[in-house]
Short mmCIF file of C-alpha atoms in Angstrom, two decimals:
data_model
loop_
_atom_site.label_atom_id
_atom_site.label_comp_id
_atom_site.label_asym_id
_atom_site.label_seq_id
_atom_site.Cartn_x
_atom_site.Cartn_y
_atom_site.Cartn_z
CA MET H 251 0.00 0.00 0.00
CA SER H 252 1.26 3.48 -0.85
CA LEU H 253 1.03 6.32 1.62
CA ASP H 254 -1.15 8.16 -0.87
CA ASP H 255 -3.86 5.61 -0.13
CA GLU H 256 -3.78 6.14 3.61
CA ARG H 257 -7.41 7.26 3.92
CA ASN H 258 -8.93 5.93 0.74
CA ASP H 259 -8.62 2.36 2.00
CA GLY H 260 -11.12 3.29 4.66
CA LEU H 261 -9.50 1.70 7.69
CA TYR H 262 -6.38 3.67 8.27
CA GLY H 263 -7.69 6.68 10.13
CA GLY H 264 -6.01 9.30 7.93
CA SER H 265 -7.52 12.22 6.10
CA GLY H 266 -6.58 11.09 2.60
CA GLU H 267 -5.75 13.32 -0.28
CA THR H 268 -8.34 15.99 0.46
CA ARG H 269 -6.58 19.32 0.13
CA THR H 270 -7.14 21.78 2.96
CA ARG H 271 -6.53 25.47 2.49
CA LEU H 272 -5.04 26.93 5.66
CA PRO H 273 -5.83 30.55 6.61
CA GLU H 274 -3.38 33.18 5.48
CA GLY H 275 -1.57 34.95 8.32
CA GLU H 276 -2.19 38.63 8.66
CA GLY H 277 1.01 39.54 10.46
CA GLY H 278 3.30 36.50 10.38
CA GLY H 279 4.53 34.49 13.32
CA GLN H 280 1.42 32.27 13.53
CA ASP H 281 1.58 28.51 13.98
CA GLY H 282 0.33 26.01 11.40
CA TYR H 283 -3.24 26.61 12.45
CA GLY H 284 -3.17 30.31 11.60
CA GLY H 285 -5.31 33.03 13.07
CA GLY H 286 -6.65 35.00 10.13
CA ARG H 287 -9.62 34.47 7.89
CA ARG H 288 -9.28 33.52 4.27
CA SER H 289 -9.02 36.61 2.14
CA GLY H 290 -11.24 37.57 -0.77
CA ARG H 291 -14.49 37.79 1.22
CA SER H 292 -16.37 41.06 0.82
CA SER H 293 -18.07 42.98 3.60
CA SER H 294 -21.37 42.59 1.77
CA ARG H 295 -21.19 38.82 2.31
CA SER H 296 -20.79 39.36 6.05
CA LEU H 297 -23.86 41.61 6.05
CA VAL H 298 -25.87 38.98 4.14
CA THR H 299 -24.74 36.34 6.63
CA VAL H 300 -25.89 38.43 9.60
CA VAL H 301 -29.26 39.14 7.97
CA GLY H 302 -29.62 35.46 7.14
CA VAL H 303 -28.96 34.43 10.75
CA VAL H 304 -31.57 36.92 11.99
CA VAL H 305 -34.15 35.56 9.55
CA VAL H 306 -33.42 31.98 10.60
CA LEU H 307 -33.75 32.88 14.29
CA ILE H 308 -37.07 34.63 13.71
CA ALA H 309 -38.34 31.63 11.75
CA ALA H 310 -37.20 29.24 14.48
CA ILE H 311 -38.94 31.26 17.20
CA ALA H 312 -42.13 31.39 15.16
CA PHE H 313 -42.00 27.66 14.55
CA ALA H 314 -41.41 26.93 18.24
CA ASN H 315 -44.35 29.13 19.27
CA ARG H 316 -46.57 27.49 16.69
CA GLY H 317 -45.50 24.05 17.88
CA GLY H 318 -46.50 24.94 21.42
CA GLU H 319 -50.08 25.83 20.44
CA GLY H 320 -52.52 23.10 21.17
CA SER H 321 -49.96 21.02 22.98
CA SER H 322 -52.39 20.56 25.86
CA SER H 323 -55.08 19.08 23.61
CA GLY H 324 -55.73 15.35 23.66
CA GLY H 325 -53.35 12.99 21.89
CA GLY H 326 -54.93 11.17 18.91
CA GLY H 327 -55.61 14.33 16.90
CA GLY H 328 -53.57 16.01 14.18
CA ASP H 329 -52.73 15.12 10.60
CA GLY H 330 -50.88 11.89 11.44
CA LYS H 331 -47.38 13.15 10.54
CA LYS H 332 -44.55 11.76 12.66
CA ALA H 333 -41.92 13.94 14.22
CA GLY H 334 -38.70 13.77 12.26
CA ALA H 335 -40.44 12.62 9.08
CA ASP H 336 -37.96 14.61 7.01
CA PRO H 337 -35.76 12.02 5.25
CA THR H 338 -32.62 13.89 6.33
CA ALA H 339 -33.59 13.83 10.01
CA ALA H 340 -32.54 11.15 12.49
CA THR H 341 -35.41 8.69 12.76
CA GLY H 342 -36.34 5.26 14.05
CA GLU H 343 -34.90 3.11 16.77
CA GLN H 344 -33.09 4.34 19.87
CA PRO H 345 -29.33 3.87 20.34
CA VAL H 346 -28.25 0.52 21.73
CA ASP H 347 -27.32 0.05 25.38
CA GLY H 348 -24.64 -2.61 24.97
CA LYS H 349 -20.93 -2.20 24.22
CA THR H 350 -18.13 -4.53 23.16
CA ALA H 351 -14.58 -3.28 23.82
CA GLY H 352 -16.10 0.16 24.35
CA ILE H 353 -17.85 0.10 20.96
CA PRO H 354 -21.67 0.09 20.70
CA SER H 355 -23.10 -3.37 19.95
CA GLY H 356 -26.38 -5.28 19.96
CA PHE H 357 -27.99 -3.63 16.94
CA ALA H 358 -31.47 -4.52 15.69
CA LYS H 359 -31.78 -7.00 12.85
CA SER H 360 -33.31 -4.42 10.51
CA GLU H 361 -32.29 -1.80 7.97
CA GLN H 362 -32.17 0.81 10.71
CA GLY H 363 -30.06 -1.46 12.87
CA ALA H 364 -27.62 -2.01 10.00
CA GLN H 365 -27.30 1.74 9.48
CA SER H 366 -26.66 2.30 13.18
CA ALA H 367 -24.00 -0.42 13.20
CA ALA H 368 -22.24 1.00 10.14
CA ALA H 369 -22.20 4.53 11.60
CA ASN H 370 -20.76 3.40 14.94
CA TYR H 371 -18.23 1.11 13.29
CA ALA H 372 -17.09 3.98 11.04
CA VAL H 373 -16.33 5.99 14.19
CA ALA H 374 -14.31 3.14 15.72
CA LEU H 375 -12.37 2.38 12.55
CA GLY H 376 -11.46 6.06 12.14
CA SER H 377 -10.34 6.62 15.72
CA ALA H 378 -6.89 7.18 17.20
CA ASP H 379 -7.10 3.65 18.66
CA MET H 380 -6.30 2.32 15.21
CA PHE H 381 -2.73 3.65 15.54
CA ASN H 382 -2.00 1.39 18.50
CA LYS H 383 -1.77 -2.32 17.65
CA PRO H 384 -3.34 -3.85 20.80
CA ARG H 385 -6.23 -1.37 20.67
CA ARG H 386 -6.54 -1.77 16.88
CA ASP H 387 -6.82 -5.54 17.25
CA GLY H 388 -9.53 -5.00 19.85
CA VAL H 389 -11.48 -2.73 17.51
CA LEU H 390 -11.27 -5.24 14.67
CA GLN H 391 -12.35 -8.07 16.94
CA ALA H 392 -15.40 -6.05 18.03
CA VAL H 393 -16.64 -4.77 14.66
CA MET H 394 -15.48 -7.20 11.98
CA ALA H 395 -17.09 -10.48 11.02
CA PRO H 396 -15.10 -13.46 12.39
CA SER H 397 -14.20 -14.57 8.85
CA SER H 398 -12.70 -11.13 8.09
CA VAL H 399 -10.75 -10.38 11.29
CA ASN H 400 -7.47 -12.14 10.46
CA LYS H 401 -7.40 -10.73 6.93
CA PHE H 402 -7.80 -7.16 8.13
CA LYS H 403 -5.33 -7.62 10.98
CA ALA H 404 -2.64 -8.75 8.54
CA GLU H 405 -3.35 -5.91 6.10
CA LEU H 406 -3.37 -3.23 8.77
CA ASP H 407 -0.22 -4.50 10.47
CA LYS H 408 1.55 -3.86 7.16
CA ALA H 409 -0.20 -0.54 6.54
CA TYR H 410 0.61 0.96 9.95
CA SER H 411 4.33 1.11 9.29
CA ALA H 412 7.00 3.47 10.62
CA ASP H 413 6.80 5.47 7.38
CA PHE H 414 3.05 5.79 7.72
CA PHE H 415 3.33 6.98 11.32
CA LYS H 416 5.91 9.56 10.26
CA ASN H 417 3.62 10.75 7.49
CA VAL H 418 0.92 11.66 10.00
CA GLY H 419 3.34 13.20 12.49
CA LEU H 420 3.80 10.33 14.95
CA THR H 421 7.02 8.64 16.08
CA ALA H 422 8.28 5.47 14.39
CA ASN H 423 6.44 3.25 16.90
CA GLY H 424 3.15 5.16 16.55
CA SER H 425 3.33 7.16 19.78
CA THR H 426 2.57 10.86 20.00
CA PRO H 427 5.58 13.21 20.33
CA ASN H 428 5.88 15.01 23.65
CA GLY H 429 3.99 18.28 23.79
CA TYR H 430 1.46 17.34 21.11
CA LYS H 431 -2.07 15.95 20.94
CA PHE H 432 -2.76 13.43 18.18
CA VAL H 433 -6.21 13.71 16.63
CA SER H 434 -7.96 11.11 14.50
CA ARG H 435 -11.74 11.31 14.62
CA THR H 436 -14.54 10.34 12.25
CA THR H 437 -18.03 11.81 12.49
CA PRO H 438 -20.92 10.29 10.50
CA ILE H 439 -23.19 12.85 8.84
CA GLY H 440 -25.73 10.40 7.47
CA THR H 441 -26.32 6.82 6.35
CA LYS H 442 -28.02 5.05 3.45
CA VAL H 443 -28.85 1.39 2.82
CA THR H 444 -28.06 0.39 -0.77
CA SER H 445 -29.01 -3.29 -0.40
CA TYR H 446 -30.63 -5.38 2.30
CA ALA H 447 -31.49 -8.99 2.98
CA ALA H 448 -32.26 -10.96 6.13
CA GLU H 449 -28.60 -11.72 6.85
CA LYS H 450 -26.74 -9.11 4.76
CA ALA H 451 -26.74 -5.36 4.23
CA THR H 452 -24.68 -2.79 2.37
CA VAL H 453 -24.62 0.64 3.98
CA GLU H 454 -23.00 3.91 2.90
CA VAL H 455 -21.90 6.33 5.62
CA TRP H 456 -21.17 9.94 4.71
CA CYS H 457 -18.54 11.28 7.12
CA SER H 458 -16.32 14.17 8.03
CA GLY H 459 -12.93 13.51 9.58
CA LEU H 460 -10.13 15.17 11.55
CA LEU H 461 -6.48 14.14 11.43
CA GLY H 462 -3.23 15.67 12.61
CA LEU H 463 -1.09 16.83 15.51
CA ALA H 464 -2.27 19.72 17.68
CA GLY H 465 0.75 21.65 18.89
CA GLU H 466 2.36 25.06 18.37
CA GLN H 467 5.25 23.71 16.31
CA SER H 468 3.28 20.99 14.51
CA THR H 469 4.15 20.44 10.86
CA LYS H 470 1.06 18.21 10.59
CA PRO H 471 -1.74 20.47 11.91
CA VAL H 472 -5.20 19.03 12.36
CA THR H 473 -7.08 19.20 9.06
CA SER H 474 -10.58 18.14 8.02
CA SER H 475 -11.79 15.90 5.21
CA TRP H 476 -15.04 14.54 3.79
CA PHE H 477 -15.52 10.97 2.60
CA THR H 478 -18.08 8.21 2.13
CA ILE H 479 -17.57 4.74 3.59
CA THR H 480 -19.24 1.69 2.07
CA MET H 481 -19.60 -1.16 4.52
CA LYS H 482 -20.91 -4.64 3.74
CA LEU H 483 -22.40 -6.13 6.89
CA VAL H 484 -23.40 -9.68 7.81
CA TRP H 485 -25.56 -10.88 10.68
CA SER H 486 -23.24 -12.89 12.93
CA GLY H 487 -23.57 -13.95 16.54
CA GLY H 488 -26.75 -11.95 17.04
CA ASP H 489 -25.35 -8.67 15.76
CA TRP H 490 -24.28 -6.86 12.60
CA LYS H 491 -20.57 -7.20 11.78
CA ALA H 492 -18.52 -5.65 8.97
CA ALA H 493 -17.33 -8.08 6.31
CA THR H 494 -15.78 -5.50 3.95
CA HIS H 495 -14.99 -1.81 4.16
CA SER H 496 -14.09 0.70 1.44
CA GLN H 497 -13.93 4.46 1.14
CA LYS H 498 -14.03 7.28 -1.40
CA ASP H 499 -13.60 11.05 -1.18
CA GLY H 500 -16.58 13.41 -0.80
CA PRO H 501 -19.16 14.73 -1.10
CA ALA H 502 -17.39 17.80 0.26
CA PRO H 503 -19.20 21.12 0.88
CA VAL H 504 -17.77 24.48 -0.09
CA PRO H 505 -15.43 25.65 2.71
CA GLY H 506 -17.02 28.25 4.94
CA ASP H 507 -15.65 31.55 6.20
CA ASP H 508 -14.64 30.18 9.59
CA ARG H 509 -11.41 31.30 11.23
CA ALA H 510 -9.06 28.40 11.95
CA SER H 511 -8.57 27.87 15.69
CA GLY H 512 -5.19 27.79 17.39
CA SER H 513 -3.53 24.49 18.26
CA ASP H 514 -4.28 24.78 21.98
CA GLU H 515 -7.98 25.35 21.33
CA ILE H 516 -8.12 22.34 19.02
CA ALA H 517 -6.39 20.11 21.59
CA LYS H 518 -8.75 21.20 24.37
CA ALA H 519 -11.78 20.64 22.13
CA VAL H 520 -10.72 17.10 21.28
CA GLU H 521 -10.10 16.30 24.95
CA GLY H 522 -13.27 18.00 26.17
CA TYR H 523 -15.90 16.91 23.65
CA GLY H 524 -16.83 13.23 23.63
CA GLY H 525 -18.48 11.21 20.89
CA PHE H 526 -21.92 9.70 20.48
CA THR H 527 -23.66 6.41 19.97
CA TYR H 528 -25.20 6.79 16.53
CA ALA H 529 -28.64 5.46 15.62
CA ARG H 530 -30.79 5.81 12.54
#
């Protein structure tokens, strides 16, 4: 495997070949995270943004007030629409209660259960744990189908080489250099079932990802990427397990006008904000 494929293979926790435009410094002396906004944005756009936010807030308040009307009336009335009926909204079954090796488990034998499994497995397979062999083996044992575990272990043992670790800013043995915070996090945006049978399912998971070293002198600052994971699942041992796993770039939105945060703020955010158990 070439280092250029580090994220496209879907299991290696990198950010792939997605190019990230870092903010341009306004006065020099900034670290790799920068402090200035990207140039070329007009003041008129800022005004439009402010007006747009005000309009959205007004609409949200109006909607909330409307939703409160009639809330004391008896249940059984209304037009029959379900909350969250929008196809882009989170719907269906509640998150699972069980965990295996710290990873959600015990998903329903249904399309929704398969989507929940794929989303949670995408998080685990894109985590910093994948850069440590004992923890990586534990992740694979928890999320992969028994027939696929040994195959993926062998492939990943080769992929997580000293050169690969160096490419993402780690030491040759995969540890984080002193004074830095290593970040590798995957966040599912949405899921879609492309095929389903009683014992098999293919699910696509649209994700955003973070990868890099948070630190003032980091030459590998934390950058973001967008990618779609395709996971083929099988029903095994009373739960969904991943049999295969692949990944492609995108869809990626147009970058916003956000100011890049400093390395210390990024490190504190990663340490302070935990993840979720995802359900469809």
